Tab-separated table of C-alpha atoms in Angstrom:
chain	number	residue	atom	x	y	z
N	157	GLY	CA	9.490	15.597	7.941
N	158	THR	CA	5.820	16.094	9.007
N	159	PRO	CA	3.543	13.728	7.037
N	160	THR	CA	1.136	15.660	4.703
N	161	ALA	CA	-2.237	14.988	3.138
N	162	LEU	CA	-2.411	14.396	-0.391
N	163	SER	CA	-3.616	17.280	-2.636
N	164	CYS	CA	-6.538	16.845	-4.941
N	165	ASP	CA	-4.268	16.788	-8.006
N	166	GLN	CA	-2.066	13.951	-6.264
N	167	LEU	CA	-5.201	11.907	-5.408
N	168	ALA	CA	-6.159	11.920	-9.006
N	169	ARG	CA	-2.662	11.037	-10.240
N	170	VAL	CA	-2.863	7.881	-7.929
N	171	ILE	CA	-5.880	6.740	-10.098
N	172	ASP	CA	-4.165	7.639	-13.236
N	173	ALA	CA	-1.340	5.276	-12.192
N	174	ALA	CA	-3.725	2.531	-11.469
N	175	LEU	CA	-5.482	2.898	-14.805
N	176	GLU	CA	-2.029	2.984	-16.543
N	177	ALA	CA	-0.778	0.040	-14.831
N	178	LYS	CA	-3.964	-1.992	-15.705
N	179	LYS	CA	-3.608	-0.825	-19.261
N	180	ARG	CA	-0.130	-2.323	-19.306
N	181	GLY	CA	-1.302	-5.629	-17.912
N	182	ALA	CA	-0.566	-5.256	-14.171
N	183	VAL	CA	-2.949	-6.315	-11.484
N	184	THR	CA	-3.892	-3.550	-9.285
N	185	VAL	CA	-4.632	-3.444	-5.592
N	186	ALA	CA	-6.332	-0.505	-3.755
N	187	ILE	CA	-5.847	-0.085	-0.042
N	188	THR	CA	-8.601	2.214	0.978
N	189	SER	CA	-11.593	2.945	3.351
N	190	VAL	CA	-14.610	1.910	1.399
N	191	ASN	CA	-16.673	3.755	3.896
N	192	HIS	CA	-14.875	6.948	3.188
N	193	THR	CA	-14.511	6.734	-0.487
N	194	THR	CA	-18.230	5.990	-1.059
N	195	ASN	CA	-19.048	9.135	0.805
N	196	VAL	CA	-17.067	11.627	-0.856
N	197	THR	CA	-16.884	13.264	-4.493
N	198	SER	CA	-14.213	11.614	-6.738
N	199	ARG	CA	-11.542	14.150	-7.397
N	200	HIS	CA	-10.620	12.263	-10.595
N	201	SER	CA	-11.531	13.963	-14.089
N	202	GLY	CA	-13.355	10.574	-14.926
N	203	GLY	CA	-15.333	10.501	-11.741
N	204	LYS	CA	-14.012	7.410	-10.546
N	205	ASN	CA	-12.480	6.259	-7.041
N	206	LEU	CA	-9.575	4.002	-6.634
N	207	TYR	CA	-11.658	1.124	-5.468
N	208	GLN	CA	-13.755	1.433	-8.635
N	209	VAL	CA	-10.682	1.018	-10.821
N	210	CYS	CA	-8.665	-1.748	-9.123
N	211	ASP	CA	-8.816	-5.381	-9.583
N	212	TYR	CA	-8.751	-6.018	-5.690
N	213	VAL	CA	-9.756	-3.844	-2.947
N	214	LEU	CA	-8.322	-4.063	0.759
N	215	ASP	CA	-10.659	-2.037	2.822
N	216	ASN	CA	-8.851	-0.714	5.820
N	217	GLY	CA	-12.182	-0.119	7.734
N	218	GLY	CA	-11.578	3.614	8.112
N	219	GLU	CA	-13.941	6.178	9.174
N	220	LEU	CA	-15.139	9.062	6.966
N	221	GLY	CA	-12.419	11.710	7.272
N	222	ASP	CA	-9.785	9.094	8.205
N	223	ALA	CA	-9.388	10.589	11.766
N	224	SER	CA	-10.373	9.013	15.047
N	225	VAL	CA	-9.944	11.271	17.801
N	226	GLU	CA	-12.143	14.537	18.662
N	227	LEU	CA	-10.592	17.008	20.783
N	228	SER	CA	-12.549	19.702	22.339
N	229	GLY	CA	-12.037	23.122	20.868
N	230	LEU	CA	-10.352	21.899	17.651
N	231	GLY	CA	-13.465	21.308	15.339
N	232	GLN	CA	-12.168	18.311	13.303
N	233	LYS	CA	-11.163	14.859	14.047
N	234	ILE	CA	-7.419	13.928	14.170
N	235	ALA	CA	-5.046	10.738	14.238
N	236	PRO	CA	-5.703	8.723	11.266
N	237	THR	CA	-6.318	4.990	11.530
N	238	SER	CA	-5.296	4.412	7.924
N	239	SER	CA	-1.581	4.711	8.875
N	240	VAL	CA	-1.687	1.664	11.059
N	241	MET	CA	-4.264	-0.400	9.263
N	242	ASP	CA	-2.733	0.099	5.861
N	243	VAL	CA	0.804	-1.167	6.842
N	244	THR	CA	-0.973	-4.124	8.709
N	245	LEU	CA	-2.841	-4.801	5.504
N	246	VAL	CA	0.335	-4.790	3.477
N	247	ASN	CA	2.162	-6.993	5.790
N	248	LEU	CA	-0.635	-9.332	6.039
N	249	VAL	CA	-0.407	-9.703	2.023
N	250	LEU	CA	3.220	-10.157	2.433
N	251	VAL	CA	2.860	-13.005	4.925
N	252	ASN	CA	0.133	-14.697	2.995
N	253	THR	CA	2.057	-14.488	-0.305
N	254	VAL	CA	5.372	-16.046	1.405
N	255	GLU	CA	3.179	-18.607	2.899
N	256	ARG	CA	1.629	-19.624	-0.415
N	257	LEU	CA	5.115	-19.506	-2.302
N	258	LEU	CA	6.704	-21.935	0.249
N	259	GLY	CA	3.614	-24.178	0.077
N	260	ARG	CA	4.516	-24.370	-3.519
N	261	GLY	CA	8.053	-25.301	-2.726
N	262	ILE	CA	9.437	-21.640	-3.660
N	263	LYS	CA	11.542	-19.863	-1.264
N	264	PRO	CA	11.278	-16.339	-1.891
N	265	PRO	CA	14.213	-13.755	-1.341
N	266	VAL	CA	13.223	-11.885	1.831
N	267	PHE	CA	15.050	-9.500	3.670
N	268	MET	CA	15.956	-10.146	7.330
N	269	SER	CA	16.046	-7.161	9.745
N	270	ALA	CA	19.432	-5.433	9.573
N	271	ASN	CA	18.978	-4.766	13.283
N	272	THR	CA	19.844	-8.306	13.938
N	273	ASP	CA	23.469	-9.859	14.107
N	274	ALA	CA	22.616	-12.098	11.128
N	275	GLY	CA	20.831	-9.557	9.231
N	276	ASP	CA	23.740	-8.021	7.045
N	277	GLU	CA	24.994	-11.458	6.295
N	278	ALA	CA	21.802	-12.906	5.395
N	279	ASN	CA	20.787	-9.879	3.098
N	280	LYS	CA	24.022	-10.253	1.009
N	281	GLU	CA	22.393	-12.984	-1.085
N	282	VAL	CA	19.175	-10.763	-1.727
N	283	LEU	CA	21.190	-7.713	-2.592
N	284	LYS	CA	23.536	-9.776	-4.819
N	285	GLN	CA	20.581	-11.305	-6.675
N	286	PHE	CA	18.841	-7.910	-7.401
N	287	LYS	CA	21.546	-5.416	-7.636
N	288	GLY	CA	21.361	-5.364	-11.487
N	289	LYS	CA	17.682	-5.074	-11.488
N	290	ILE	CA	17.341	-2.438	-8.780
N	291	PRO	CA	20.137	0.298	-9.255
N	292	SER	CA	19.699	1.792	-5.958
N	293	LEU	CA	20.731	-1.477	-4.180
């Protein structure tokens, strides 16, 4: 399907989810554009933005409006930069986490690409390890 922007209500629910996670003792991380979010009004009933309620904030450096290309005749920019930057930030966190675990002598369960000849076989162990904890596996 075609990606769609989050509605005001959905944006508020993301903040509610972060607040609930913190209440339950989870460490929360926001991936957001600090530039954008500090220049718009909060849609949350408490008046907070996601970066204000999370323990850590990863700034994706996005422009106001999360769009990068202006086309003559359209009247608004298109092509969000957050799509690429957010995925990049998540992967950098993954790499850093695995590197730290390996440095402590812990080999974490990491899926290998199923698009490789060895992928399916290598992933059998990970699937077996988490099958009872993640029903969809």
